[in-house]
Amino acid sequence: MSRAGKKDPTSTQAGTVVASYGRQFTVELADGALTACVTRGKRTDVACGDRVAIALTGPDQGVIESIDKRVSLFYRSDIQRQKLIAANVTQIVIVAAASPPFHPELLDRCLAAAEDAAIPAVLALNKMDLPASKQALDKLQLYRNLGYTLLPLAAKIDIAPLRERLAGHTSVLVGQSGMGKSTIINRLLPDADARVGDLSAALGGGRHTTTHARLYHLDAASHIIDSPGLQEFGLVHVEPAHLAHAFVEFRSHLGHCKFNDCRHLTEPGCAISQAVERGEIDALRVESYRKLVVQLLKKRQHWQ
Ligand SMILES: Nc1nc2c(ncn2[C@@H]2O[C@H](COP(=O)(O)OP(=O)(O)OP(=O)(O)O)[C@@H](O)[C@H]2O)c(=O)[nH]1
Ligand SMILES: [Mg+2]
Ligand SMILES: [Zn+2]
């Protein structure tokens, strides 16, 4: 091991992970210098937004020695592995659009993950300049009724409605591919063209898809992370008993089912099913929840 690679707290520097490429990371040091970093061994539990201590191994190269305690961690998980999305965020902005069509189930999963991680979430319906957006806005009214902020937006035309929501926060933009997350970044940052260009890869058909998470500074107190488009969002890390709490409108009904260990699937005397019948809970939300529970239970069987 080289001298520079030795673990010596006096030789480490504090920084923030501003880009995550899976096994490689860009860490920004206090003076703004960007350092290309790797982790020790096979460690991959570093996320964009993490505050870390690095040991320099060259002028602009380093090794991540430790991760500071996180304020929050937003991640998803499937049967095989977990995927960290962003660390230390204080707000999640879920970006949807009428075209390409968004999937309400994915939206429910993002919201449930946000609730489970105790991070406030805001919904932005982008591309309001498209005629199809009116119908999409009606569809999303449900979430307003649940208490979430729903922000109609046309990032291409006016970013101001979103900008004011970001002040003082570290936010992460999440959502399906093509919803306009990187466009939002471009509009928020005067010199973003170059910076967004470098994190987008032109694919066949000229589509630009973000391939890794990247943190940008809006001002000294406000930061925003762009993330790659989501195709799926597993929540197998959530305890089955906690999952129902992540659906906010279920909460007041929990504890009233006939069986204490009710999973709210097809059990008799289920307070959630009864609330759906009375029209107090939207059937689509329960469907999203049930699909997640079934996946969770499968995962648990897989473990045993
Ligand atoms: N009409 C309209 N199109 C928009 C708006 N915002 C973004 N778009 C378009 O939507 C397409 C996708 O935008 P991106 O910003 O690349 O989407 P993304 O969410 O970052 O996609 P991924 O990186 O794949 O996750 C681009 O062609 C944008 O020009 C908007 O407000 N109105
Ligand atoms: Mg993008
Ligand atoms: Zn029940």
Short mmCIF file of C-alpha atoms and ligand atoms in Angstrom, two decimals:
data_model
loop_
_atom_site.label_atom_id
_atom_site.label_comp_id
_atom_site.label_asym_id
_atom_site.label_seq_id
_atom_site.Cartn_x
_atom_site.Cartn_y
_atom_site.Cartn_z
CA MET A 1 0.00 0.00 0.00
CA SER A 2 1.36 3.42 -0.89
CA ARG A 3 1.97 6.03 1.79
CA ALA A 4 -0.82 8.20 0.45
CA GLY A 5 -3.20 5.24 0.57
CA LYS A 6 -2.65 4.57 4.27
CA LYS A 7 -5.48 5.34 6.61
CA ASP A 8 -4.29 8.40 8.48
CA PRO A 9 -6.95 10.83 9.65
CA THR A 10 -4.55 13.75 9.50
CA SER A 11 -4.09 13.27 5.76
CA THR A 12 -7.79 13.04 4.87
CA GLN A 13 -9.87 15.87 3.47
CA ALA A 14 -13.58 16.45 3.74
CA GLY A 15 -15.66 16.60 0.58
CA THR A 16 -19.05 15.99 -0.98
CA VAL A 17 -19.82 13.31 -3.56
CA VAL A 18 -21.16 15.28 -6.54
CA ALA A 19 -21.28 12.43 -9.06
CA SER A 20 -21.68 8.70 -8.70
CA TYR A 21 -20.76 6.31 -11.50
CA GLY A 22 -21.35 3.08 -9.60
CA ARG A 23 -17.80 2.33 -8.50
CA GLN A 24 -16.26 5.69 -9.26
CA PHE A 25 -17.15 9.00 -7.74
CA THR A 26 -16.39 12.67 -8.16
CA VAL A 27 -15.77 14.34 -4.81
CA GLU A 28 -15.79 18.11 -4.43
CA LEU A 29 -13.41 19.42 -1.80
CA ALA A 30 -13.94 22.51 0.37
CA ASP A 31 -12.07 24.72 -2.12
CA GLY A 32 -14.26 23.49 -4.99
CA ALA A 33 -11.59 21.20 -6.48
CA LEU A 34 -13.00 18.06 -8.10
CA THR A 35 -11.31 14.75 -7.29
CA ALA A 36 -11.84 11.40 -9.01
CA CYS A 37 -12.32 8.87 -6.24
CA VAL A 38 -12.68 5.15 -5.78
CA THR A 39 -13.66 3.25 -2.66
CA ARG A 40 -11.63 0.76 -0.70
CA GLY A 41 -12.22 -2.88 -1.60
CA LYS A 42 -15.59 -3.60 -3.08
CA ARG A 43 -17.47 -0.98 -1.12
CA THR A 44 -20.29 0.50 -3.21
CA ASP A 45 -22.50 2.04 -0.53
CA VAL A 46 -21.57 5.60 -1.45
CA ALA A 47 -24.23 7.88 -2.90
CA CYS A 48 -24.32 11.22 -4.63
CA GLY A 49 -24.71 13.82 -1.88
CA ASP A 50 -22.68 11.88 0.68
CA ARG A 51 -20.20 13.81 2.77
CA VAL A 52 -16.99 11.86 2.88
CA ALA A 53 -13.39 11.92 4.01
CA ILE A 54 -10.92 11.15 1.27
CA ALA A 55 -7.21 10.44 1.17
CA LEU A 56 -5.52 12.03 -1.82
CA THR A 57 -3.53 9.57 -3.91
CA GLY A 58 -2.58 12.11 -6.57
CA PRO A 59 -3.19 15.75 -7.49
CA ASP A 60 -6.82 15.13 -8.43
CA GLN A 61 -7.31 11.53 -7.34
CA GLY A 62 -8.34 10.00 -4.09
CA VAL A 63 -9.79 7.15 -2.09
CA ILE A 64 -12.95 7.48 -0.05
CA GLU A 65 -11.98 6.50 3.49
CA SER A 66 -15.24 7.10 5.33
CA ILE A 67 -18.79 8.36 4.93
CA ASP A 68 -20.23 10.89 7.39
CA LYS A 69 -23.49 10.11 9.15
CA ARG A 70 -26.33 10.81 6.75
CA VAL A 71 -29.28 13.11 7.30
CA SER A 72 -31.25 10.92 4.88
CA LEU A 73 -30.81 8.20 2.30
CA PHE A 74 -33.12 7.66 -0.65
CA TYR A 75 -32.81 4.28 -2.32
CA ARG A 76 -34.62 1.50 -4.06
CA SER A 77 -34.06 -2.23 -3.97
CA ASP A 78 -35.00 -5.30 -5.94
CA ILE A 79 -34.48 -8.95 -5.10
CA GLN A 80 -30.82 -8.90 -6.10
CA ARG A 81 -29.51 -5.61 -4.80
CA GLN A 82 -30.15 -2.16 -3.51
CA LYS A 83 -29.51 0.96 -5.50
CA LEU A 84 -28.66 4.19 -3.71
CA ILE A 85 -30.16 7.24 -5.37
CA ALA A 86 -29.13 10.19 -3.20
CA ALA A 87 -27.86 10.93 0.29
CA ASN A 88 -28.52 13.89 2.59
CA VAL A 89 -31.41 15.26 0.56
CA THR A 90 -34.09 17.23 2.41
CA GLN A 91 -36.66 17.03 -0.38
CA ILE A 92 -37.61 14.68 -3.20
CA VAL A 93 -39.09 16.16 -6.36
CA ILE A 94 -40.90 13.49 -8.34
CA VAL A 95 -41.12 14.64 -11.94
CA ALA A 96 -44.00 13.36 -14.10
CA ALA A 97 -45.30 14.34 -17.53
CA ALA A 98 -48.18 13.45 -19.83
CA SER A 99 -45.80 12.46 -22.61
CA PRO A 100 -44.21 9.97 -22.49
CA PRO A 101 -47.00 8.79 -20.19
CA PHE A 102 -46.10 8.43 -16.54
CA HIS A 103 -47.01 5.31 -14.58
CA PRO A 104 -48.97 6.08 -11.38
CA GLU A 105 -47.65 2.88 -9.83
CA LEU A 106 -44.04 4.09 -10.13
CA LEU A 107 -45.11 7.38 -8.65
CA ASP A 108 -46.70 5.56 -5.71
CA ARG A 109 -43.48 3.66 -5.19
CA CYS A 110 -41.38 6.82 -5.16
CA LEU A 111 -43.79 8.37 -2.67
CA ALA A 112 -43.78 5.29 -0.45
CA ALA A 113 -39.96 5.22 -0.49
CA ALA A 114 -39.90 8.91 0.42
CA GLU A 115 -42.33 8.34 3.30
CA ASP A 116 -40.34 5.34 4.50
CA ALA A 117 -37.13 7.39 4.44
CA ALA A 118 -38.95 10.31 6.15
CA ILE A 119 -38.05 12.72 3.33
CA PRO A 120 -40.74 15.22 2.24
CA ALA A 121 -41.83 14.71 -1.37
CA VAL A 122 -43.24 17.14 -3.92
CA LEU A 123 -44.80 16.19 -7.26
CA ALA A 124 -44.07 18.24 -10.36
CA LEU A 125 -46.15 17.70 -13.48
CA ASN A 126 -43.87 18.96 -16.22
CA LYS A 127 -44.68 19.77 -19.87
CA MET A 128 -47.87 21.67 -19.01
CA ASP A 129 -47.52 23.28 -22.46
CA LEU A 130 -48.67 19.97 -24.01
CA PRO A 131 -52.46 19.63 -24.48
CA ALA A 132 -52.49 16.14 -22.92
CA SER A 133 -51.26 17.60 -19.64
CA LYS A 134 -54.68 18.80 -18.53
CA GLN A 135 -55.95 15.25 -18.24
CA ALA A 136 -52.78 14.18 -16.47
CA LEU A 137 -53.24 17.01 -13.99
CA ASP A 138 -56.77 15.78 -13.24
CA LYS A 139 -55.39 12.30 -12.64
CA LEU A 140 -52.82 13.65 -10.20
CA GLN A 141 -55.43 15.56 -8.21
CA LEU A 142 -55.64 12.45 -6.05
CA TYR A 143 -52.20 13.23 -4.64
CA ARG A 144 -53.19 16.78 -3.76
CA ASN A 145 -56.08 15.31 -1.82
CA LEU A 146 -53.58 13.14 0.05
CA GLY A 147 -51.74 16.28 1.14
CA TYR A 148 -48.84 16.29 -1.32
CA THR A 149 -47.85 19.46 -3.14
CA LEU A 150 -48.52 19.15 -6.86
CA LEU A 151 -46.74 21.67 -9.00
CA PRO A 152 -47.80 22.15 -12.63
CA LEU A 153 -44.71 23.13 -14.60
CA ALA A 154 -43.44 23.79 -18.10
CA ALA A 155 -39.71 23.71 -17.50
CA LYS A 156 -39.00 24.72 -21.07
CA ILE A 157 -41.04 27.90 -20.66
CA ASP A 158 -40.83 28.99 -17.01
CA ILE A 159 -38.87 27.36 -14.21
CA ALA A 160 -39.81 29.98 -11.55
CA PRO A 161 -42.62 27.95 -9.90
CA LEU A 162 -40.17 25.17 -9.09
CA ARG A 163 -37.21 27.39 -8.29
CA GLU A 164 -38.87 28.90 -5.25
CA ARG A 165 -39.59 25.42 -3.86
CA LEU A 166 -35.91 24.54 -3.97
CA ALA A 167 -34.59 27.39 -1.81
CA GLY A 168 -32.69 26.17 1.22
CA HIS A 169 -33.10 22.51 0.27
CA THR A 170 -30.96 19.76 -1.06
CA SER A 171 -33.41 18.23 -3.54
CA VAL A 172 -33.24 15.21 -5.78
CA LEU A 173 -35.15 14.99 -9.06
CA VAL A 174 -36.52 11.49 -9.67
CA GLY A 175 -38.89 10.00 -12.20
CA GLN A 176 -39.18 8.03 -15.38
CA SER A 177 -36.94 8.72 -18.34
CA GLY A 178 -38.02 11.61 -20.54
CA MET A 179 -40.03 13.52 -17.92
CA GLY A 180 -37.67 16.51 -18.15
CA LYS A 181 -35.42 16.25 -15.10
CA SER A 182 -32.25 17.31 -16.90
CA THR A 183 -34.17 20.04 -18.71
CA ILE A 184 -35.12 21.40 -15.28
CA ILE A 185 -31.43 21.43 -14.30
CA ASN A 186 -30.55 23.23 -17.52
CA ARG A 187 -33.14 25.90 -16.86
CA LEU A 188 -32.16 26.36 -13.22
CA LEU A 189 -28.47 26.82 -13.86
CA PRO A 190 -27.35 29.58 -16.19
CA ASP A 191 -24.22 27.67 -17.27
CA ALA A 192 -25.76 24.21 -17.12
CA ASP A 193 -25.62 23.54 -20.85
CA ALA A 194 -22.01 22.46 -20.65
CA ARG A 195 -22.43 20.68 -17.34
CA VAL A 196 -25.57 18.80 -18.35
CA GLY A 197 -24.00 17.98 -21.69
CA ASP A 198 -21.23 16.12 -19.95
CA LEU A 199 -23.59 13.90 -18.00
CA SER A 200 -25.86 12.99 -20.89
CA ALA A 201 -25.04 10.42 -23.50
CA ALA A 202 -26.67 10.76 -26.91
CA LEU A 203 -28.37 7.47 -27.66
CA GLY A 204 -29.88 6.20 -30.88
CA GLY A 205 -32.60 8.54 -32.12
CA GLY A 206 -30.87 11.51 -30.57
CA ARG A 207 -32.38 11.02 -27.14
CA HIS A 208 -30.37 12.20 -24.18
CA THR A 209 -30.52 10.01 -21.17
CA THR A 210 -28.87 10.73 -17.87
CA THR A 211 -26.66 7.84 -16.89
CA HIS A 212 -25.54 8.82 -13.40
CA ALA A 213 -26.55 11.00 -10.46
CA ARG A 214 -25.01 14.46 -10.31
CA LEU A 215 -25.22 17.21 -7.72
CA TYR A 216 -25.39 20.91 -8.67
CA HIS A 217 -25.20 23.99 -6.49
CA LEU A 218 -28.03 26.48 -6.97
CA ASP A 219 -26.64 28.81 -4.29
CA ALA A 220 -24.75 28.43 -1.02
CA ALA A 221 -27.76 26.86 0.72
CA SER A 222 -29.59 25.14 -2.14
CA HIS A 223 -28.44 22.10 -4.06
CA ILE A 224 -30.08 19.76 -6.53
CA ILE A 225 -29.30 16.25 -7.72
CA ASP A 226 -30.24 15.01 -11.20
CA SER A 227 -30.73 11.24 -11.38
CA PRO A 228 -31.10 8.67 -14.16
CA GLY A 229 -34.63 7.83 -15.31
CA LEU A 230 -36.34 5.09 -13.32
CA GLN A 231 -37.85 2.09 -15.06
CA GLU A 232 -38.66 0.22 -11.93
CA PHE A 233 -38.65 0.94 -8.26
CA GLY A 234 -38.47 -2.00 -5.88
CA LEU A 235 -39.03 -1.56 -2.17
CA VAL A 236 -38.02 -4.96 -0.89
CA HIS A 237 -35.97 -3.33 1.88
CA VAL A 238 -39.11 -2.07 3.60
CA GLU A 239 -40.55 -4.26 6.35
CA PRO A 240 -43.98 -5.53 5.24
CA ALA A 241 -45.52 -4.06 8.40
CA HIS A 242 -44.03 -0.64 7.61
CA LEU A 243 -45.18 -0.54 4.03
CA ALA A 244 -48.80 0.27 4.83
CA HIS A 245 -47.63 3.30 6.84
CA ALA A 246 -45.81 4.58 3.77
CA PHE A 247 -49.21 5.03 2.11
CA VAL A 248 -50.30 8.10 4.05
CA GLU A 249 -54.06 7.68 3.69
CA PHE A 250 -53.88 4.14 5.13
CA ARG A 251 -52.54 5.33 8.47
CA SER A 252 -55.79 6.26 10.19
CA HIS A 253 -57.24 2.85 9.28
CA LEU A 254 -54.33 0.76 10.51
CA GLY A 255 -54.93 -1.16 13.71
CA HIS A 256 -58.61 -1.63 12.88
CA CYS A 257 -58.33 -4.84 10.84
CA LYS A 258 -59.76 -8.09 12.22
CA PHE A 259 -56.32 -9.70 12.30
CA ASN A 260 -53.37 -7.99 13.97
CA ASP A 261 -51.00 -9.22 11.28
CA CYS A 262 -53.34 -8.28 8.40
CA ARG A 263 -51.41 -7.55 5.22
CA HIS A 264 -54.44 -5.92 3.63
CA LEU A 265 -54.51 -8.36 0.72
CA THR A 266 -57.64 -10.56 0.81
CA GLU A 267 -58.01 -11.05 4.55
CA PRO A 268 -61.57 -10.87 5.91
CA GLY A 269 -62.41 -7.88 8.09
CA CYS A 270 -59.63 -5.75 6.56
CA ALA A 271 -60.09 -2.06 7.44
CA ILE A 272 -58.19 -0.98 4.31
CA SER A 273 -60.46 -3.04 2.02
CA GLN A 274 -63.48 -1.61 3.81
CA ALA A 275 -62.18 1.94 3.38
CA VAL A 276 -61.83 1.27 -0.35
CA GLU A 277 -65.43 0.04 -0.47
CA ARG A 278 -66.60 3.20 1.28
CA GLY A 279 -64.67 5.28 -1.25
CA GLU A 280 -62.28 6.64 1.38
CA ILE A 281 -59.17 5.14 -0.21
CA ASP A 282 -58.52 5.13 -3.96
CA ALA A 283 -58.53 1.60 -5.40
CA LEU A 284 -55.45 2.29 -7.55
CA ARG A 285 -53.39 3.22 -4.50
CA VAL A 286 -54.34 -0.04 -2.80
CA GLU A 287 -53.42 -1.89 -5.97
CA SER A 288 -49.97 -0.24 -5.93
CA TYR A 289 -49.59 -1.20 -2.27
CA ARG A 290 -50.67 -4.81 -2.86
CA LYS A 291 -48.24 -5.32 -5.71
CA LEU A 292 -45.46 -4.14 -3.44
CA VAL A 293 -46.50 -6.43 -0.59
CA VAL A 294 -46.62 -9.44 -2.88
CA GLN A 295 -43.09 -8.60 -4.06
CA LEU A 296 -41.88 -8.18 -0.51
CA LEU A 297 -43.30 -11.52 0.57
CA LYS A 298 -41.70 -13.22 -2.41
CA LYS A 299 -38.38 -11.70 -1.46
CA ARG A 300 -38.71 -12.98 2.09
CA GLN A 301 -39.41 -16.50 0.81
CA HIS A 302 -36.34 -16.19 -1.41
CA TRP A 303 -34.24 -15.40 1.67
CA GLN A 304 -35.46 -18.34 3.73
N1 LIG B 1 -42.98 20.25 -24.39
C1 LIG B 1 -42.10 20.18 -23.41
N2 LIG B 1 -41.07 19.33 -23.50
C2 LIG B 1 -40.17 19.28 -22.49
C3 LIG B 1 -40.32 20.07 -21.32
N3 LIG B 1 -39.30 19.77 -20.47
C4 LIG B 1 -38.57 18.82 -21.10
N4 LIG B 1 -39.08 18.52 -22.31
C5 LIG B 1 -38.53 17.56 -23.30
O1 LIG B 1 -38.60 16.25 -22.79
C6 LIG B 1 -37.52 15.46 -23.31
C7 LIG B 1 -36.80 14.72 -22.21
O2 LIG B 1 -36.18 15.66 -21.36
P1 LIG B 1 -34.98 15.29 -20.38
O3 LIG B 1 -34.73 16.51 -19.58
O4 LIG B 1 -33.84 14.69 -21.09
O5 LIG B 1 -35.68 14.16 -19.50
P2 LIG B 1 -35.07 13.36 -18.25
O6 LIG B 1 -36.16 13.23 -17.26
O7 LIG B 1 -33.82 14.00 -17.79
O8 LIG B 1 -34.76 11.94 -18.87
P3 LIG B 1 -33.66 10.83 -18.35
O9 LIG B 1 -32.36 11.51 -18.23
O10 LIG B 1 -33.70 9.79 -19.41
O11 LIG B 1 -34.19 10.31 -17.06
C8 LIG B 1 -36.62 16.44 -24.07
O12 LIG B 1 -36.88 16.32 -25.44
C9 LIG B 1 -37.05 17.79 -23.55
O13 LIG B 1 -36.86 18.81 -24.49
C10 LIG B 1 -41.43 20.99 -21.26
O14 LIG B 1 -41.64 21.74 -20.31
N5 LIG B 1 -42.28 20.98 -22.32
MG MG B 2 -31.89 13.32 -17.58
ZN ZN B 3 -56.10 -5.13 6.69
#
